PDB file of C-alpha atoms in Angstrom:
ATOM      1  CA  GLN A 761      -1.340  32.668  -8.416  1.00 77.00           C
ATOM      2  CA  ASN A 762      -1.118  33.158  -4.653  1.00 84.00           C
ATOM      3  CA  LEU A 763       1.254  32.619  -1.857  1.00 90.00           C
ATOM      4  CA  ILE A 764      -0.323  30.962   1.224  1.00 92.00           C
ATOM      5  CA  VAL A 765       1.477  31.408   4.595  1.00 93.00           C
ATOM      6  CA  ALA A 766       0.389  29.476   7.589  1.00 94.00           C
ATOM      7  CA  LYS A 767       1.218  31.219  11.082  1.00 93.00           C
ATOM      8  CA  HIS A 768       0.049  29.091  13.963  1.00 92.00           C
ATOM      9  CA  THR A 769      -3.636  29.497  14.003  1.00 94.00           C
ATOM     10  CA  VAL A 770      -3.752  32.330  11.156  1.00 95.00           C
ATOM     11  CA  LEU A 771      -3.918  31.526   7.318  1.00 94.00           C
ATOM     12  CA  GLU A 772      -2.646  34.217   5.214  1.00 93.00           C
ATOM     13  CA  VAL A 773      -3.068  34.851   1.506  1.00 91.00           C
ATOM     14  CA  TYR A 774      -0.580  36.828  -0.449  1.00 92.00           C
ATOM     15  CA  LYS A 775      -0.443  38.132  -4.210  1.00 89.00           C
ATOM     16  CA  LEU A 776       2.542  38.980  -6.138  1.00 86.00           C
ATOM     17  CA  ASP A 777       2.495  42.609  -7.675  1.00 85.00           C
ATOM     18  CA  LYS A 778       4.769  42.829 -10.418  1.00 82.00           C
ATOM     19  CA  ALA A 779       7.045  45.868 -10.723  1.00 74.00           C
ATOM     20  CA  ALA A 780       5.971  48.403 -13.555  1.00 72.00           C
ATOM     21  CA  ASN A 781       9.449  49.241 -14.161  1.00 75.00           C
ATOM     22  CA  LYS A 782      12.445  47.250 -14.703  1.00 75.00           C
ATOM     23  CA  GLY A 783      14.366  48.630 -12.056  1.00 73.00           C
ATOM     24  CA  SER A 784      11.724  48.426  -9.481  1.00 78.00           C
ATOM     25  CA  LYS A 785      11.122  45.052  -7.348  1.00 83.00           C
ATOM     26  CA  ASN A 786       8.200  42.973  -7.012  1.00 83.00           C
ATOM     27  CA  VAL A 787       6.047  43.285  -4.084  1.00 87.00           C
ATOM     28  CA  LEU A 788       4.031  40.770  -1.949  1.00 89.00           C
ATOM     29  CA  SER A 789       0.873  42.277  -0.671  1.00 91.00           C
ATOM     30  CA  LEU A 790      -1.526  40.873   1.812  1.00 92.00           C
ATOM     31  CA  VAL A 791      -4.879  40.014   0.154  1.00 89.00           C
ATOM     32  CA  THR A 792      -6.825  38.517   3.103  1.00 90.00           C
ATOM     33  CA  LYS A 793      -6.178  36.319   6.301  1.00 92.00           C
ATOM     34  CA  TYR A 794      -8.211  34.058   8.356  1.00 93.00           C
ATOM     35  CA  SER A 795      -8.177  33.096  11.927  1.00 93.00           C
ATOM     36  CA  LEU A 796      -8.774  29.163  12.536  1.00 92.00           C
ATOM     37  CA  PHE A 797      -9.344  27.245  15.557  1.00 89.00           C
ATOM     38  CA  GLY A 798      -6.349  25.404  15.940  1.00 91.00           C
ATOM     39  CA  ASN A 799      -2.534  25.237  14.947  1.00 93.00           C
ATOM     40  CA  ILE A 800      -1.857  24.474  11.342  1.00 95.00           C
ATOM     41  CA  GLU A 801       0.479  21.405  11.517  1.00 94.00           C
ATOM     42  CA  SER A 802       1.014  21.013   7.546  1.00 95.00           C
ATOM     43  CA  LEU A 803      -0.648  22.116   4.514  1.00 95.00           C
ATOM     44  CA  ALA A 804      -0.753  20.952   0.789  1.00 95.00           C
ATOM     45  CA  ALA A 805      -2.512  22.334  -2.562  1.00 93.00           C
ATOM     46  CA  VAL A 806      -4.604  20.242  -4.772  1.00 93.00           C
ATOM     47  CA  LYS A 807      -6.360  20.789  -7.906  1.00 87.00           C
ATOM     48  CA  PHE A 808      -9.729  18.918  -8.405  1.00 81.00           C
ATOM     49  CA  THR A 809     -11.267  18.396 -11.848  1.00 69.00           C
ATOM     50  CA  LYS A 810     -12.590  21.873 -13.378  1.00 68.00           C
ATOM     51  CA  SER A 811     -11.742  23.628 -10.035  1.00 68.00           C
ATOM     52  CA  THR A 812      -9.320  26.101  -8.678  1.00 75.00           C
ATOM     53  CA  ASP A 813      -6.660  24.985  -6.228  1.00 85.00           C
ATOM     54  CA  CYS A 814      -7.832  23.773  -2.931  1.00 91.00           C
ATOM     55  CA  LEU A 815      -5.920  23.615   0.249  1.00 94.00           C
ATOM     56  CA  ILE A 816      -5.567  20.723   2.723  1.00 96.00           C
ATOM     57  CA  LEU A 817      -4.774  21.629   6.320  1.00 96.00           C
ATOM     58  CA  THR A 818      -3.905  19.120   9.075  1.00 96.00           C
ATOM     59  CA  PHE A 819      -4.242  19.907  12.742  1.00 94.00           C
ATOM     60  CA  LYS A 820      -3.345  18.172  15.919  1.00 88.00           C
ATOM     61  CA  ASP A 821      -4.909  14.679  17.035  1.00 85.00           C
ATOM     62  CA  ALA A 822      -5.088  13.758  13.356  1.00 89.00           C
ATOM     63  CA  LYS A 823      -7.707  16.366  11.946  1.00 93.00           C
ATOM     64  CA  VAL A 824      -8.134  17.383   8.379  1.00 95.00           C
ATOM     65  CA  SER A 825      -9.977  20.278   6.445  1.00 95.00           C
ATOM     66  CA  ILE A 826     -10.095  20.766   2.677  1.00 94.00           C
ATOM     67  CA  LEU A 827     -10.707  24.383   1.711  1.00 93.00           C
ATOM     68  CA  GLU A 828     -11.474  25.930  -1.524  1.00 89.00           C
ATOM     69  CA  TRP A 829     -12.115  29.631  -2.562  1.00 84.00           C
ATOM     70  CA  ASP A 830     -15.857  30.189  -3.538  1.00 82.00           C
ATOM     71  CA  ALA A 831     -16.415  33.170  -5.720  1.00 77.00           C
ATOM     72  CA  ALA A 832     -19.987  33.265  -5.236  1.00 82.00           C
ATOM     73  CA  VAL A 833     -19.591  34.288  -1.679  1.00 84.00           C
ATOM     74  CA  ASN A 834     -15.967  35.804  -2.041  1.00 81.00           C
ATOM     75  CA  ASP A 835     -14.782  33.649   0.832  1.00 85.00           C
ATOM     76  CA  ILE A 836     -13.149  30.183   1.520  1.00 88.00           C
ATOM     77  CA  THR A 837     -15.685  27.305   1.935  1.00 89.00           C
ATOM     78  CA  VAL A 838     -15.148  24.058   3.563  1.00 90.00           C
ATOM     79  CA  VAL A 839     -15.004  21.105   0.767  1.00 90.00           C
ATOM     80  CA  SER A 840     -14.551  18.242   3.509  1.00 92.00           C
ATOM     81  CA  MET A 841     -13.597  17.526   7.036  1.00 93.00           C
ATOM     82  CA  HIS A 842     -11.837  14.128   8.300  1.00 94.00           C
ATOM     83  CA  TYR A 843     -11.278  13.124  11.818  1.00 92.00           C
ATOM     84  CA  TYR A 844      -8.907  10.324  12.884  1.00 92.00           C
ATOM     85  CA  GLU A 845      -8.689  10.554  16.580  1.00 85.00           C
ATOM     86  CA  GLN A 846      -9.897   6.990  16.977  1.00 84.00           C
ATOM     87  CA  LEU A 847      -6.449   5.739  15.639  1.00 82.00           C
ATOM     88  CA  ARG A 848      -5.054   6.700  19.071  1.00 76.00           C
ATOM     89  CA  SER A 849      -7.021   3.714  20.718  1.00 74.00           C
ATOM     90  CA  ARG A 850      -4.918   1.448  18.605  1.00 66.00           C
ATOM     91  CA  ILE A 851      -1.781   2.374  19.852  1.00 67.00           C
ATOM     92  CA  GLU A 852       0.059   1.315  22.959  1.00 63.00           C
ATOM     93  CA  SER A 853      -1.334   3.287  26.163  1.00 62.00           C
ATOM     94  CA  GLY A 854       1.192   5.570  27.842  1.00 64.00           C
ATOM     95  CA  ILE A 855       2.244   7.201  24.472  1.00 68.00           C
ATOM     96  CA  THR A 856       1.912  11.002  24.680  1.00 66.00           C
ATOM     97  CA  SER A 857       4.034  12.299  22.009  1.00 71.00           C
ATOM     98  CA  TYR A 858       4.898  11.404  18.417  1.00 78.00           C
ATOM     99  CA  PHE A 859       7.822  12.120  16.304  1.00 81.00           C
ATOM    100  CA  CYS A 860       5.923  13.520  13.542  1.00 84.00           C
ATOM    101  CA  PRO A 861       3.034  15.992  13.443  1.00 88.00           C
ATOM    102  CA  PRO A 862       0.202  15.017  10.998  1.00 92.00           C
ATOM    103  CA  LEU A 863       1.859  15.322   7.517  1.00 95.00           C
ATOM    104  CA  VAL A 864      -0.272  15.560   4.414  1.00 96.00           C
ATOM    105  CA  ARG A 865       1.227  14.926   1.030  1.00 97.00           C
ATOM    106  CA  VAL A 866      -0.682  14.984  -2.381  1.00 97.00           C
ATOM    107  CA  ASP A 867      -0.058  12.713  -5.278  1.00 96.00           C
ATOM    108  CA  PRO A 868       1.386  14.711  -8.243  1.00 94.00           C
ATOM    109  CA  ASP A 869      -1.387  13.794 -10.397  1.00 93.00           C
ATOM    110  CA  ASN A 870      -4.082  14.894  -7.867  1.00 93.00           C
ATOM    111  CA  ARG A 871      -5.361  11.294  -7.541  1.00 94.00           C
ATOM    112  CA  CYS A 872      -5.255  11.331  -3.751  1.00 95.00           C
ATOM    113  CA  ALA A 873      -3.714  12.532  -0.716  1.00 97.00           C
ATOM    114  CA  ALA A 874      -2.098  10.855   2.442  1.00 97.00           C
ATOM    115  CA  VAL A 875      -1.916  11.896   5.933  1.00 97.00           C
ATOM    116  CA  LEU A 876       0.629  10.525   8.450  1.00 95.00           C
ATOM    117  CA  CYS A 877      -1.158  10.033  11.859  1.00 92.00           C
ATOM    118  CA  TYR A 878       0.553   8.995  15.115  1.00 88.00           C
ATOM    119  CA  ASP A 879       3.634   7.907  13.158  1.00 86.00           C
ATOM    120  CA  ASP A 880       2.083   4.441  12.558  1.00 87.00           C
ATOM    121  CA  PHE A 881      -0.988   4.946  10.177  1.00 92.00           C
ATOM    122  CA  LEU A 882      -1.447   6.701   6.755  1.00 95.00           C
ATOM    123  CA  ALA A 883      -5.022   7.991   6.187  1.00 96.00           C
ATOM    124  CA  ILE A 884      -5.698   7.716   2.120  1.00 97.00           C
ATOM    125  CA  ILE A 885      -8.067  10.624   0.953  1.00 96.00           C
ATOM    126  CA  PRO A 886      -9.244   9.735  -2.702  1.00 95.00           C
ATOM    127  CA  PHE A 887     -10.207  12.480  -5.160  1.00 92.00           C
ATOM    128  CA  CYS A 888     -12.694  12.272  -7.817  1.00 85.00           C
ATOM    129  CA  GLN A 889     -10.950  12.013 -10.977  1.00 76.00           C
ATOM    130  CA  SER A 890     -13.974  12.682 -13.426  1.00 68.00           C
ATOM    131  CA  ARG A 891     -17.538  13.797 -13.320  1.00 57.00           C
ATOM    132  CA  ASP A 892     -18.833  10.210 -13.341  1.00 55.00           C
ATOM    133  CA  GLU A 893     -17.049   9.814 -10.051  1.00 54.00           C
ATOM    134  CA  PHE A 894     -18.522  12.764  -8.374  1.00 52.00           C
ATOM    135  CA  ILE A 895     -20.864  11.808  -5.485  1.00 54.00           C
ATOM    136  CA  PRO A 896     -24.075  13.663  -5.142  1.00 54.00           C
ATOM    137  CA  THR A 897     -24.421  15.613  -1.919  1.00 53.00           C
ATOM    138  CA  GLU A 898     -27.534  16.898  -0.050  1.00 55.00           C
ATOM    139  CA  LYS A 899     -27.483  19.942  -2.030  1.00 51.00           C
ATOM    140  CA  SER A 900     -28.832  20.005  -5.544  1.00 40.00           C
ATOM    141  CA  GLN A 901     -26.595  20.111  -8.423  1.00 44.00           C
ATOM    142  CA  GLN A 902     -23.527  20.080  -6.232  1.00 51.00           C
ATOM    143  CA  TYR A 903     -21.178  17.140  -6.021  1.00 58.00           C
ATOM    144  CA  ALA A 904     -18.646  15.946  -3.425  1.00 72.00           C
ATOM    145  CA  LYS A 905     -15.169  15.998  -4.765  1.00 84.00           C
ATOM    146  CA  VAL A 906     -13.770  13.690  -2.200  1.00 90.00           C
ATOM    147  CA  LEU A 907     -14.375   9.799  -2.023  1.00 90.00           C
ATOM    148  CA  PRO A 908     -14.573   7.879   1.126  1.00 92.00           C
ATOM    149  CA  THR A 909     -11.338   7.598   3.018  1.00 94.00           C
ATOM    150  CA  TYR A 910      -9.620   4.585   4.434  1.00 95.00           C
ATOM    151  CA  VAL A 911      -6.508   3.924   6.722  1.00 95.00           C
ATOM    152  CA  ILE A 912      -3.609   1.672   6.394  1.00 95.00           C
ATOM    153  CA  GLU A 913      -1.495   0.414   9.243  1.00 93.00           C
ATOM    154  CA  LEU A 914       1.933   0.729   8.190  1.00 92.00           C
ATOM    155  CA  GLY A 915       3.293  -2.057  10.716  1.00 89.00           C
ATOM    156  CA  LYS A 916       0.973  -4.541   9.101  1.00 90.00           C
ATOM    157  CA  ILE A 917       1.576  -3.878   5.347  1.00 91.00           C
ATOM    158  CA  ASP A 918       4.326  -6.494   4.970  1.00 87.00           C
ATOM    159  CA  PRO A 919       5.430  -9.228   7.406  1.00 82.00           C
ATOM    160  CA  ASN A 920       8.997  -9.079   6.110  1.00 83.00           C
ATOM    161  CA  LEU A 921       9.252  -5.420   6.660  1.00 85.00           C
ATOM    162  CA  CYS A 922       9.137  -3.207   9.810  1.00 85.00           C
ATOM    163  CA  ILE A 923       7.698  -0.033   8.952  1.00 90.00           C
ATOM    164  CA  ASP A 924       7.461   2.137  11.933  1.00 85.00           C
ATOM    165  CA  HIS A 925       9.568   5.129  13.494  1.00 87.00           C
ATOM    166  CA  VAL A 926       8.274   7.074  10.219  1.00 92.00           C
ATOM    167  CA  LYS A 927      10.274  10.146   9.495  1.00 92.00           C
ATOM    168  CA  ASP A 928       9.008  11.553   6.449  1.00 94.00           C
ATOM    169  CA  ILE A 929       6.594  10.437   3.334  1.00 96.00           C
ATOM    170  CA  THR A 930       6.237  11.774  -0.098  1.00 97.00           C
ATOM    171  CA  PHE A 931       4.474  10.720  -3.564  1.00 97.00           C
ATOM    172  CA  LEU A 932       6.676   9.821  -6.326  1.00 96.00           C
ATOM    173  CA  GLU A 933       6.282  11.112  -9.940  1.00 95.00           C
ATOM    174  CA  GLY A 934       6.350   9.140 -12.917  1.00 92.00           C
ATOM    175  CA  TYR A 935       3.982   6.241 -11.650  1.00 91.00           C
ATOM    176  CA  SER A 936       0.883   6.730 -14.200  1.00 87.00           C
ATOM    177  CA  LEU A 937      -1.299   3.464 -13.312  1.00 91.00           C
ATOM    178  CA  GLN A 938      -1.344   4.055  -9.411  1.00 94.00           C
ATOM    179  CA  PRO A 939      -0.179   6.513  -6.910  1.00 96.00           C
ATOM    180  CA  THR A 940       2.970   5.490  -5.153  1.00 97.00           C
ATOM    181  CA  ILE A 941       4.037   6.825  -1.835  1.00 97.00           C
ATOM    182  CA  CYS A 942       7.565   6.689  -0.628  1.00 96.00           C
ATOM    183  CA  VAL A 943       8.067   6.238   3.178  1.00 96.00           C
ATOM    184  CA  LEU A 944      11.419   7.080   5.127  1.00 95.00           C
ATOM    185  CA  HIS A 945      11.555   4.930   8.450  1.00 92.00           C
ATOM    186  CA  GLU A 946      14.020   3.673  10.917  1.00 88.00           C
ATOM    187  CA  PRO A 947      13.189   0.150  12.096  1.00 85.00           C
ATOM    188  CA  ARG A 948      16.544   0.131  14.283  1.00 83.00           C
ATOM    189  CA  GLN A 949      16.867   3.409  15.824  1.00 82.00           C
ATOM    190  CA  THR A 950      20.291   4.729  16.910  1.00 83.00           C
ATOM    191  CA  TRP A 951      21.735   7.926  18.214  1.00 81.00           C
ATOM    192  CA  ALA A 952      25.258  10.093  18.010  1.00 81.00           C
ATOM    193  CA  GLY A 953      26.630   7.831  20.826  1.00 82.00           C
ATOM    194  CA  ARG A 954      26.090   4.536  18.929  1.00 83.00           C
ATOM    195  CA  THR A 955      27.178   5.276  15.561  1.00 80.00           C
ATOM    196  CA  GLN A 956      29.994   2.893  16.089  1.00 80.00           C
ATOM    197  CA  ILE A 957      27.793   0.098  16.780  1.00 82.00           C
ATOM    198  CA  GLU A 958      24.833   1.131  14.744  1.00 84.00           C
ATOM    199  CA  LYS A 959      24.691   3.356  11.803  1.00 86.00           C
ATOM    200  CA  ASP A 960      22.815   3.678   8.560  1.00 87.00           C
ATOM    201  CA  THR A 961      19.663   2.477  10.063  1.00 86.00           C
ATOM    202  CA  CYS A 962      17.028   4.168   7.824  1.00 91.00           C
ATOM    203  CA  VAL A 963      15.056   2.457   5.016  1.00 93.00           C
ATOM    204  CA  VAL A 964      13.073   3.898   2.100  1.00 96.00           C
ATOM    205  CA  THR A 965      10.098   2.017   1.360  1.00 96.00           C
ATOM    206  CA  ALA A 966       7.716   2.401  -1.883  1.00 96.00           C
ATOM    207  CA  ILE A 967       4.144   1.520  -1.623  1.00 96.00           C
ATOM    208  CA  SER A 968       1.566   1.315  -4.331  1.00 96.00           C
ATOM    209  CA  LEU A 969      -1.939   2.600  -3.614  1.00 96.00           C
ATOM    210  CA  ASP A 970      -4.870   0.760  -5.246  1.00 95.00           C
ATOM    211  CA  LEU A 971      -7.491   3.234  -4.509  1.00 94.00           C
ATOM    212  CA  VAL A 972     -10.315   0.946  -5.928  1.00 92.00           C
ATOM    213  CA  GLN A 973      -9.351  -2.212  -4.054  1.00 93.00           C
ATOM    214  CA  GLU A 974      -8.070  -0.379  -1.110  1.00 93.00           C
ATOM    215  CA  ARG A 975      -4.898  -2.491  -1.505  1.00 94.00           C
ATOM    216  CA  HIS A 976      -1.193  -1.388  -0.834  1.00 95.00           C
ATOM    217  CA  PRO A 977       1.354  -3.786  -1.770  1.00 93.00           C
ATOM    218  CA  VAL A 978       5.153  -2.576  -1.440  1.00 94.00           C
ATOM    219  CA  ILE A 979       6.978  -2.757  -4.655  1.00 94.00           C
ATOM    220  CA  TRP A 980      10.735  -1.914  -3.590  1.00 94.00           C
ATOM    221  CA  ALA A 981      12.530  -1.292  -0.287  1.00 93.00           C
ATOM    222  CA  VAL A 982      16.098   0.229  -0.008  1.00 94.00           C
ATOM    223  CA  GLN A 983      17.968  -0.612   3.109  1.00 90.00           C
ATOM    224  CA  ASN A 984      20.694   1.482   4.958  1.00 87.00           C
TER     225      ASN A 984
END
């Protein structure tokens, strides 16, 4: 087991050296570090079928990289890279800043990952669940571990719900049939000076993800 630390453009890997004596303390020692071409906005771990843990990193302008350790070359290698910069063209012009950086979250059963892009979009990255799903790559006897991705526009999921001004997302445990993601958003924004008039304005919405049909119905929502 390793501890992964992101420091702006640097990715550091530590290991825990357990104390030999009961009176001594455990020590974290630096194994290696890597300099990347961009500030790391968020990261998460995922475990593919018959594979070591991989890292999902997000960067500014909705860029995503999936990395894994390759024992053959004793270095990290890129599993896949994804770009969602084109989503900015679907947002009202004039917006230059966003509430959340690109946030990545991974399903507890490692079926997919979701990346929040530009506050209004969810990029869904499905993972291969079995050897039969693996897609052959150009290299012989190697397979892609990531299925084709797709994008959900949160504001158009349900006409009765206004899913915008997203604050956070997370996957829920215990949903074995399909991955289910929970979205914390604030349809009616307020601030400290307006709490007498408008308060408890956040909503929690659970969305079920059908990775095959690329459908995403809302299964429940909690107001206030």
